[in-house]
PDB file of C-alpha atoms and ligand atoms in Angstrom:
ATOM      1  CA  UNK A1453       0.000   0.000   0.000  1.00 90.00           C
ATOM      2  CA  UNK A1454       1.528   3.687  -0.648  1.00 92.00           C
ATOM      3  CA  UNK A1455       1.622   5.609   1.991  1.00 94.00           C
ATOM      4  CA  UNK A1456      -1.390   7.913   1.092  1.00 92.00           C
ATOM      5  CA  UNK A1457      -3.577   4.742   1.548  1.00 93.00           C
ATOM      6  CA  UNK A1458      -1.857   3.754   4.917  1.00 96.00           C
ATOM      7  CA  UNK A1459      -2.645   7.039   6.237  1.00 96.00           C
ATOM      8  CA  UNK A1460      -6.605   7.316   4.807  1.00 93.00           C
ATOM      9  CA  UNK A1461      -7.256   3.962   6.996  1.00 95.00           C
ATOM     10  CA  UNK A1462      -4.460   4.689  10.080  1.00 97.00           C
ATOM     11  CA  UNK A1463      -7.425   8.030  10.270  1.00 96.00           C
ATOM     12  CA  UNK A1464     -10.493   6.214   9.915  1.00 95.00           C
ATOM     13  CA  UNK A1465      -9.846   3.269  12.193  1.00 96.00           C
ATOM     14  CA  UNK A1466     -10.853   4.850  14.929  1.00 95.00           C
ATOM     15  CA  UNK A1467     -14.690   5.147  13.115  1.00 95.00           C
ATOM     16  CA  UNK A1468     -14.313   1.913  11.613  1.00 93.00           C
ATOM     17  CA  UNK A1469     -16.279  -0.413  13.451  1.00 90.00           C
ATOM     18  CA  UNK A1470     -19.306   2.705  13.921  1.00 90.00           C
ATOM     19  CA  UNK A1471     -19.496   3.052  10.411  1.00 90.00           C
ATOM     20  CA  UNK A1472     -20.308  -1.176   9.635  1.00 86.00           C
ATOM     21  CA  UNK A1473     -23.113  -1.762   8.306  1.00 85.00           C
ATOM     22  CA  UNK A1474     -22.684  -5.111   6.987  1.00 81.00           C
ATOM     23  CA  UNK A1475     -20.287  -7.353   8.741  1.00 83.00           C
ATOM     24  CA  UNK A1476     -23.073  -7.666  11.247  1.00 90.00           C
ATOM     25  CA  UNK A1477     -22.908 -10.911  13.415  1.00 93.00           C
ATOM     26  CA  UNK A1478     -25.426 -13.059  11.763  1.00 94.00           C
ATOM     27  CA  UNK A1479     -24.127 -12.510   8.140  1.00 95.00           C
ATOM     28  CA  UNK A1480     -19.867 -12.626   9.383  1.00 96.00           C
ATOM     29  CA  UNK A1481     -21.019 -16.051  10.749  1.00 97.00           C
ATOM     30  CA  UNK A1482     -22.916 -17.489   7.542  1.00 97.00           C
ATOM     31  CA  UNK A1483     -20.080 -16.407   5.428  1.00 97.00           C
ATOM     32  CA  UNK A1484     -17.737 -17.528   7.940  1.00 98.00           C
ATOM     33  CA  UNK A1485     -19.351 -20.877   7.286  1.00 97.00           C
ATOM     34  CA  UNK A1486     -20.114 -20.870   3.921  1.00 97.00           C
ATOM     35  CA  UNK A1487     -16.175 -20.464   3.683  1.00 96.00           C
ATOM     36  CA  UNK A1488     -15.695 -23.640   5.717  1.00 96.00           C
ATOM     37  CA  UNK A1489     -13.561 -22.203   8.870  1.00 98.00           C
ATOM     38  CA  UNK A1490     -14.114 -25.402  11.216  1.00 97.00           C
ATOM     39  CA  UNK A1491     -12.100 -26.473  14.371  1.00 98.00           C
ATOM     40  CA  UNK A1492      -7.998 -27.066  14.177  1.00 98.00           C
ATOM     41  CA  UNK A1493      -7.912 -25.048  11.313  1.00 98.00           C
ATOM     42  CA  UNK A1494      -4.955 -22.372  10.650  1.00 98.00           C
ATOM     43  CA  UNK A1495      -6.771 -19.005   8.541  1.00 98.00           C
ATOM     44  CA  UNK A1496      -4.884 -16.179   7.730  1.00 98.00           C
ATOM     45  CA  UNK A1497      -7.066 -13.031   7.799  1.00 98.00           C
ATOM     46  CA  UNK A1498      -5.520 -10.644   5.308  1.00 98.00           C
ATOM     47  CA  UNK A1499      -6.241  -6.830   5.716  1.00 98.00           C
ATOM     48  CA  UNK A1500      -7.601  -7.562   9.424  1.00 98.00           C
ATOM     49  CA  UNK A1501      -8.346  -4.242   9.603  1.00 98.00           C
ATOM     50  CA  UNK A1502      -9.872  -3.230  13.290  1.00 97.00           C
ATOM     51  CA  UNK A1503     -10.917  -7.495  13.399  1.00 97.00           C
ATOM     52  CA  UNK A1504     -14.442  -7.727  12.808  1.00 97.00           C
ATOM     53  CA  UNK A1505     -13.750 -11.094  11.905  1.00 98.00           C
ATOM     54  CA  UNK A1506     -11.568 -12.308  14.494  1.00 98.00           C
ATOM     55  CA  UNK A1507     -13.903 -13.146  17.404  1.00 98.00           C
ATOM     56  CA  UNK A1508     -15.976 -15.544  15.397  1.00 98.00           C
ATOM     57  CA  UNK A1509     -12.689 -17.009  13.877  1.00 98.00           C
ATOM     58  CA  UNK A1510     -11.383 -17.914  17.042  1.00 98.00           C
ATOM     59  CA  UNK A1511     -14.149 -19.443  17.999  1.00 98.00           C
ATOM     60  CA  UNK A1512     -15.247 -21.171  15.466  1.00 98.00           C
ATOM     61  CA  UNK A1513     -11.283 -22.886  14.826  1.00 98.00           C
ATOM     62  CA  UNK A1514     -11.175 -23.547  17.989  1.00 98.00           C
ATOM     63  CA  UNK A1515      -8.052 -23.579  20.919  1.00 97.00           C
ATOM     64  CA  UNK A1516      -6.592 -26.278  18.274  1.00 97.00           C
ATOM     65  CA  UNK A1517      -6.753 -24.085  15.381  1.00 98.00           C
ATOM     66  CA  UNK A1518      -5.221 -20.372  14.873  1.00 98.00           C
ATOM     67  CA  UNK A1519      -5.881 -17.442  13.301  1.00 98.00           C
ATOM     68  CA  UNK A1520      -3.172 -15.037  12.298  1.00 98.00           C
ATOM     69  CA  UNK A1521      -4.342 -11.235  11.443  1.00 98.00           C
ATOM     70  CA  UNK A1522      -2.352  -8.964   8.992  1.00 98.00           C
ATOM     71  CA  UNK A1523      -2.601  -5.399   8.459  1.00 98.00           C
ATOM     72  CA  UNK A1524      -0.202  -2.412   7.526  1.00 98.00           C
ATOM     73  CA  UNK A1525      -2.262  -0.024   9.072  1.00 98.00           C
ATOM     74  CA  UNK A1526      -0.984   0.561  12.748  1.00 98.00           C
ATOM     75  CA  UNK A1527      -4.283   2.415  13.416  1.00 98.00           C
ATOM     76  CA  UNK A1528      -6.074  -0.243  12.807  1.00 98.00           C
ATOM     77  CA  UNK A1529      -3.959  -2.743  14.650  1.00 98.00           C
ATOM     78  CA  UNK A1530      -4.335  -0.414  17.524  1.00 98.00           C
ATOM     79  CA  UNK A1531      -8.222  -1.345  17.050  1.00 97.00           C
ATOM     80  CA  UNK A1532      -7.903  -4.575  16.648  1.00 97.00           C
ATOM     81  CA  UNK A1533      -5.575  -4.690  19.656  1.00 97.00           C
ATOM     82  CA  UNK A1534      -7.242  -2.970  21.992  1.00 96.00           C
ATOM     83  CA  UNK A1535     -10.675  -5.496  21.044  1.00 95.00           C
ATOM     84  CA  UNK A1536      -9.537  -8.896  20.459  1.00 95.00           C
ATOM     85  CA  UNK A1537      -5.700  -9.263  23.009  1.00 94.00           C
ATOM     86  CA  UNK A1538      -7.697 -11.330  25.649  1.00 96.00           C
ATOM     87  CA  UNK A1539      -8.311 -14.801  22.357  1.00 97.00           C
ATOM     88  CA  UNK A1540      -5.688 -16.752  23.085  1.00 95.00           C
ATOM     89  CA  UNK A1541      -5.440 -18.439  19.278  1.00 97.00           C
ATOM     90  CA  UNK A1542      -5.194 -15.259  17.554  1.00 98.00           C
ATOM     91  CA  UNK A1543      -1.790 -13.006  16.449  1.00 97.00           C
ATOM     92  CA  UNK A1544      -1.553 -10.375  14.782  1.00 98.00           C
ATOM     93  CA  UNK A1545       1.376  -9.283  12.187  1.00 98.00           C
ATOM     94  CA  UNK A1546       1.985  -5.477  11.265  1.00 98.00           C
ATOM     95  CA  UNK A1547       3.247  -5.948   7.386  1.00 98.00           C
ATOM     96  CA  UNK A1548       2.124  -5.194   3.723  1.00 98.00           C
ATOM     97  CA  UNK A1549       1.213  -8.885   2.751  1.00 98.00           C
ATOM     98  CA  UNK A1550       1.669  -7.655  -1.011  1.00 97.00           C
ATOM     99  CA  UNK A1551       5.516  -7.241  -0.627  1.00 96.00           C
ATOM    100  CA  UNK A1552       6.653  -8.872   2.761  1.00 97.00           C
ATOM    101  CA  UNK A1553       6.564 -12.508   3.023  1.00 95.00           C
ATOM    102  CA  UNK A1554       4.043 -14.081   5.404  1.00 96.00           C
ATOM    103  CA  UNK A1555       5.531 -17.071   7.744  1.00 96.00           C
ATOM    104  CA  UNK A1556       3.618 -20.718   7.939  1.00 96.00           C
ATOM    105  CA  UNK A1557       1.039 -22.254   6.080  1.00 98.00           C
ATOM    106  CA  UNK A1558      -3.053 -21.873   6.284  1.00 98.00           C
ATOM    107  CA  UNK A1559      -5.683 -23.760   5.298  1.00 98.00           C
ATOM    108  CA  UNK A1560      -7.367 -20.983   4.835  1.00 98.00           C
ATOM    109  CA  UNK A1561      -6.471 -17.343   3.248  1.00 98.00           C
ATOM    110  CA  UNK A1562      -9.044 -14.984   3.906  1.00 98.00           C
ATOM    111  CA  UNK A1563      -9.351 -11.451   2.384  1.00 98.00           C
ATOM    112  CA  UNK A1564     -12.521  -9.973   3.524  1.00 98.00           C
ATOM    113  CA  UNK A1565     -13.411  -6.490   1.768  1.00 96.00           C
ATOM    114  CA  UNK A1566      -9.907  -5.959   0.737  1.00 96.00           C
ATOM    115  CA  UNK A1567      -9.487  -7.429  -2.798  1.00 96.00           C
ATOM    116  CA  UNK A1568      -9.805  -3.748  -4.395  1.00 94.00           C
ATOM    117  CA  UNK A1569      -7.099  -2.396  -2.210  1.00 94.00           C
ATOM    118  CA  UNK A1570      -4.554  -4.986  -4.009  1.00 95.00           C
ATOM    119  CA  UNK A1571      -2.179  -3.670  -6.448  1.00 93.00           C
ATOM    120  CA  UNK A1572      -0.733  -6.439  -7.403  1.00 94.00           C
ATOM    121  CA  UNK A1573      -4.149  -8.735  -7.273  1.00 96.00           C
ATOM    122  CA  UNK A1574      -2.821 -11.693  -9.686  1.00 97.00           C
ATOM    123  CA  UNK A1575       0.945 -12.133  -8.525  1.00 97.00           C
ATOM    124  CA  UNK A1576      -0.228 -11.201  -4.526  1.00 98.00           C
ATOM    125  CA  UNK A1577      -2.766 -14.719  -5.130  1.00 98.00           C
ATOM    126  CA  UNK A1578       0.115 -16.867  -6.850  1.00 98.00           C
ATOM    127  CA  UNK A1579       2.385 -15.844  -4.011  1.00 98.00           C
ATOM    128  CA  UNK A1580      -0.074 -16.784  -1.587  1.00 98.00           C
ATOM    129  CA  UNK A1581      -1.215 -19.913  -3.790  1.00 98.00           C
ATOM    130  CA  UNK A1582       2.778 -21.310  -3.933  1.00 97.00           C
ATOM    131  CA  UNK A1583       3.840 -20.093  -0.698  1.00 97.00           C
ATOM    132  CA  UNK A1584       1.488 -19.783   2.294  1.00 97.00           C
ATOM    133  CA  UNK A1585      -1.363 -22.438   1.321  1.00 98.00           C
ATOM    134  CA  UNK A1586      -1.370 -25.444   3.157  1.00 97.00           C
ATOM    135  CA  UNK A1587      -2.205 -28.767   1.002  1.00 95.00           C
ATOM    136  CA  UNK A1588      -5.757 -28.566   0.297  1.00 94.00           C
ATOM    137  CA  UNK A1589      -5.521 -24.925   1.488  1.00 97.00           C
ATOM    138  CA  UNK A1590      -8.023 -22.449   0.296  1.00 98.00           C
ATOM    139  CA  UNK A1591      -7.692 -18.702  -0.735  1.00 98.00           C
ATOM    140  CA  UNK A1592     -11.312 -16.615  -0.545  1.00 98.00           C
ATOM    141  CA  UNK A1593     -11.800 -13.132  -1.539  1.00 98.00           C
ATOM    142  CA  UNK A1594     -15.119 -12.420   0.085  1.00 98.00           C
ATOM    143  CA  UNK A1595     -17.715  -9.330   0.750  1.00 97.00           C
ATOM    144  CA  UNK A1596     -21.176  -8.851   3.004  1.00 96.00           C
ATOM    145  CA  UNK A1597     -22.143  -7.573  -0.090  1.00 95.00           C
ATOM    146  CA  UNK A1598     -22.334  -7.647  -3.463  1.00 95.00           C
ATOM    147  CA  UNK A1599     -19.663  -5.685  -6.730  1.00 95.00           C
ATOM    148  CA  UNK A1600     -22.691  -2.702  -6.620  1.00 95.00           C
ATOM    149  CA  UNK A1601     -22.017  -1.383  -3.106  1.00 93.00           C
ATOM    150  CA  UNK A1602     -18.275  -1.834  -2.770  1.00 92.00           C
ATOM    151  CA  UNK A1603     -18.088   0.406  -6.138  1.00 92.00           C
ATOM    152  CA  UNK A1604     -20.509   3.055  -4.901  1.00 90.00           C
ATOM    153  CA  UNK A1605     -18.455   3.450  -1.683  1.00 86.00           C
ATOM    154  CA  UNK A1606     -15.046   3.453  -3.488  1.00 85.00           C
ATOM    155  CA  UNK A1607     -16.799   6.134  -6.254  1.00 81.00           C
ATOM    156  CA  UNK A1608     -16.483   9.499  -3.896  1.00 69.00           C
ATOM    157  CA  UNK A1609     -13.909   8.002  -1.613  1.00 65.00           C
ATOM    158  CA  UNK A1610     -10.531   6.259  -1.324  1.00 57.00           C
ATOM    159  CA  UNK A1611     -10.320   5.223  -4.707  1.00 55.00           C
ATOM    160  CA  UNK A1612      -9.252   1.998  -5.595  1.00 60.00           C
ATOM    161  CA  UNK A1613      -7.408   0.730  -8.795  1.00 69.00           C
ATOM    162  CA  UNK A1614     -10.096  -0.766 -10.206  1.00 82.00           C
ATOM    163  CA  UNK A1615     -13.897  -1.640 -10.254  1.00 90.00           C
ATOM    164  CA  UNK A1616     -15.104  -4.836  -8.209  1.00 95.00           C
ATOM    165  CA  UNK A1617     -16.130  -7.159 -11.022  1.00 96.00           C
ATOM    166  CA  UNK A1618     -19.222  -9.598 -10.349  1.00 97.00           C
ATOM    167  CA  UNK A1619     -17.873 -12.545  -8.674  1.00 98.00           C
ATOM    168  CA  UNK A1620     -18.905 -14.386 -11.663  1.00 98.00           C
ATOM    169  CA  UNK A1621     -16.651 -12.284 -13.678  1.00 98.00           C
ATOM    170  CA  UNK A1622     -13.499 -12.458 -10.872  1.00 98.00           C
ATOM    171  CA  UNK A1623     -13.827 -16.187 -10.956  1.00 98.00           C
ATOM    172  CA  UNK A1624     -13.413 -16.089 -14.666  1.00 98.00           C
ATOM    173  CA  UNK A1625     -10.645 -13.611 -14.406  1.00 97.00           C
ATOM    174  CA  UNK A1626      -8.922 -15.880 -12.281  1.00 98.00           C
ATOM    175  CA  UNK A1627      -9.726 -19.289 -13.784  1.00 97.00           C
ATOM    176  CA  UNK A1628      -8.013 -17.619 -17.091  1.00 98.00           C
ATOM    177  CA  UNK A1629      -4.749 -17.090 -14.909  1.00 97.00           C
ATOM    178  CA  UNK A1630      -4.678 -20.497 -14.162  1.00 97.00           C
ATOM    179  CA  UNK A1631      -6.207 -20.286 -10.634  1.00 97.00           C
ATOM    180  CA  UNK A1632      -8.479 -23.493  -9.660  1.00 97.00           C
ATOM    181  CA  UNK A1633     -11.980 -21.390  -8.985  1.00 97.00           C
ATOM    182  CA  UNK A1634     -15.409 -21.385  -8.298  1.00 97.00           C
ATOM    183  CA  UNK A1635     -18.051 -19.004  -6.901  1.00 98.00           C
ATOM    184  CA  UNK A1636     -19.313 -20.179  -3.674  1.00 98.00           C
ATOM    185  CA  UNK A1637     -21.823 -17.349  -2.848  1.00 97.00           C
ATOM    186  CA  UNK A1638     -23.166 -14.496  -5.602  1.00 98.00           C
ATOM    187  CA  UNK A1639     -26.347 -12.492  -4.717  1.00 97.00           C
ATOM    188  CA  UNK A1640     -26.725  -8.278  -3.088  1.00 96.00           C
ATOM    189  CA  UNK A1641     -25.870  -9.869  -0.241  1.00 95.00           C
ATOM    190  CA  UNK A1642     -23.471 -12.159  -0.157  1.00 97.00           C
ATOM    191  CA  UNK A1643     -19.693 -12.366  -2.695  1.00 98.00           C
ATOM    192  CA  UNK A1644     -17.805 -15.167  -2.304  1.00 98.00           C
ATOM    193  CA  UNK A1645     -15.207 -16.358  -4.676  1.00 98.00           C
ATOM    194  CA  UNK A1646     -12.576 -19.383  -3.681  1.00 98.00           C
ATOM    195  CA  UNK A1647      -8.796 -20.500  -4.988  1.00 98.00           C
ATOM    196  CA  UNK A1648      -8.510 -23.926  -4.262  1.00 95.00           C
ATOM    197  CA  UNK A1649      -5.003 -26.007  -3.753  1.00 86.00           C
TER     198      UNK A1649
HETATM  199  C1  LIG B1753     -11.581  -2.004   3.662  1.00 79.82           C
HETATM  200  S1  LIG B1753     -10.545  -2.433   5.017  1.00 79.82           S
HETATM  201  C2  LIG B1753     -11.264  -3.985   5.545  1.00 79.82           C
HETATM  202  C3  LIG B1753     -10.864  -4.370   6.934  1.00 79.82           C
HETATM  203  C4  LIG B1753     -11.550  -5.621   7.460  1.00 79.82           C
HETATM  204  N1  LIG B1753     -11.210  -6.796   6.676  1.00 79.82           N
HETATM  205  C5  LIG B1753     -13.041  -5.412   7.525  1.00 79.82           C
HETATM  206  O1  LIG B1753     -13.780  -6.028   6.738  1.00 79.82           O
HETATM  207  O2  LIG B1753     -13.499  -4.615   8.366  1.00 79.82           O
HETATM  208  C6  LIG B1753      -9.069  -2.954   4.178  1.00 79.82           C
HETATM  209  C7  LIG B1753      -7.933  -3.248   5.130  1.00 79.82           C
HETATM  210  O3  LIG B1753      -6.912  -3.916   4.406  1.00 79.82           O
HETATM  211  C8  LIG B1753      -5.665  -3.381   4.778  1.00 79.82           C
HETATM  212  N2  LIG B1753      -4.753  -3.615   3.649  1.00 79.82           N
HETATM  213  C9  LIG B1753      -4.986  -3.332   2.345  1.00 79.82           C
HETATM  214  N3  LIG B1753      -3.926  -3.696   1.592  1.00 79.82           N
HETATM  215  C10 LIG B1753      -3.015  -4.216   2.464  1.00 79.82           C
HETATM  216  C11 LIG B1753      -1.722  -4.773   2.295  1.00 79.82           C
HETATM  217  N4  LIG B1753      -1.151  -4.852   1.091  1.00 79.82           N
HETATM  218  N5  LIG B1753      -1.053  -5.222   3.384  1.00 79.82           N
HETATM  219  C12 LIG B1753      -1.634  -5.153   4.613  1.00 79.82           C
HETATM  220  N6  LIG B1753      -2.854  -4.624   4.829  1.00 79.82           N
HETATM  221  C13 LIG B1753      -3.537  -4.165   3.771  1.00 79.82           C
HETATM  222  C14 LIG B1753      -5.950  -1.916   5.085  1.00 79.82           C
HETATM  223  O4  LIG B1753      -4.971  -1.358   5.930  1.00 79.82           O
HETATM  224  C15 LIG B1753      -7.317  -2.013   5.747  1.00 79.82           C
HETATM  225  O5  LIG B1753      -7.232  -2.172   7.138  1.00 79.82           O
END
């Protein structure tokens, strides 16, 4: 991430979790399922942000399993800190996934609401295809929502590099760079698209 984009979420972190409307409980724990998080498992959360995930991770992988959280953003760290120090099978790692390599293996690689913050989307998901998957491991790019609403929030905001396509159309994009995919979940509410080993 440049520094510029760093900044934008180090000063919104503090809002973050007041401005959610989607990652509400019900919903993080359907799509938590849908992606198949079950006990003993290792999941990387990529772009952890302030760790609206996190507490239902834990849980639902268990005290066997782990969950690591990665951001860049320090203010949001300092969120996801201050919420989520007392689960005892989550860590969290202060690095830019894109360019810093990520220790261990998953069998799971989440990045929820982050794909359209990637800059290098294609070669970030080979790196973490060849290097941090476990065998069997799965990467999802997921949203609470469907391509429609992430665009209109990134249209008069922090502008990403590209539209959201339809998870149909990712999937495709992805297939045609060789990536084993399929679309798990597709509707206005729901965006679920997984890489699998
Ligand atoms: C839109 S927020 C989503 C946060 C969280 N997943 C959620 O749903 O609330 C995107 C997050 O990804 C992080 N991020 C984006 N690109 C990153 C990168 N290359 N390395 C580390 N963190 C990154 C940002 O700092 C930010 O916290």
């Amino acid at each position: 991430m440049t520094a510029d984009e760093i900044a934008f979420f180090d000063k919104i972190a503090p809002r973050w979790d007041s401005m959610e409307i989607k990652s509400l409980p019900p919903k993080v724990r359907l799509i938590l399922t849908l992606c198949g998080v079950e006990p003993g498992m290792r999941v990387l959360d990529l772009g952890t942000g302030t760790g609206v995930l996190l507490p239902y991770l834990s849980e639902m992988v268990g005290p066997d399993g782990h969950v690591t959280g990665v951001d860049i953003s320090r203010g949001m760290l300092a969120e996801c800190e201050r919420k989520n120090s007392h689960l005892g099978n989550v860590s969290l790692e202060c690095k830019d996934f894109e360019t810093e390599p990520i220790d261990g293996k998953f069998d799971l690689v989440l990045l929820y609401c982050v794909y359209p913050h990637l800059h290098y989307p294609i070669a970030t998901l080979r790196r973490l295809f060849d290097e941090s998957l476990a065998p069997e491991g799965r990467i999802i790019i997921a949203f609470p929502n469907d391509e429609v609403f992430v665009n209109n929030i990134h249209a008069d905001k922090h502008a990403p590099h590209e539209p959201l396509p339809s998870a149909t159309s990712l999937a495709a994009r992805l297939a045609a760079a060789g990536f084993p995919t399929r679309v798990v979940a597709e509707s206005e509410e729901l965006y679920i698209v997984e890489i699998e080993k």
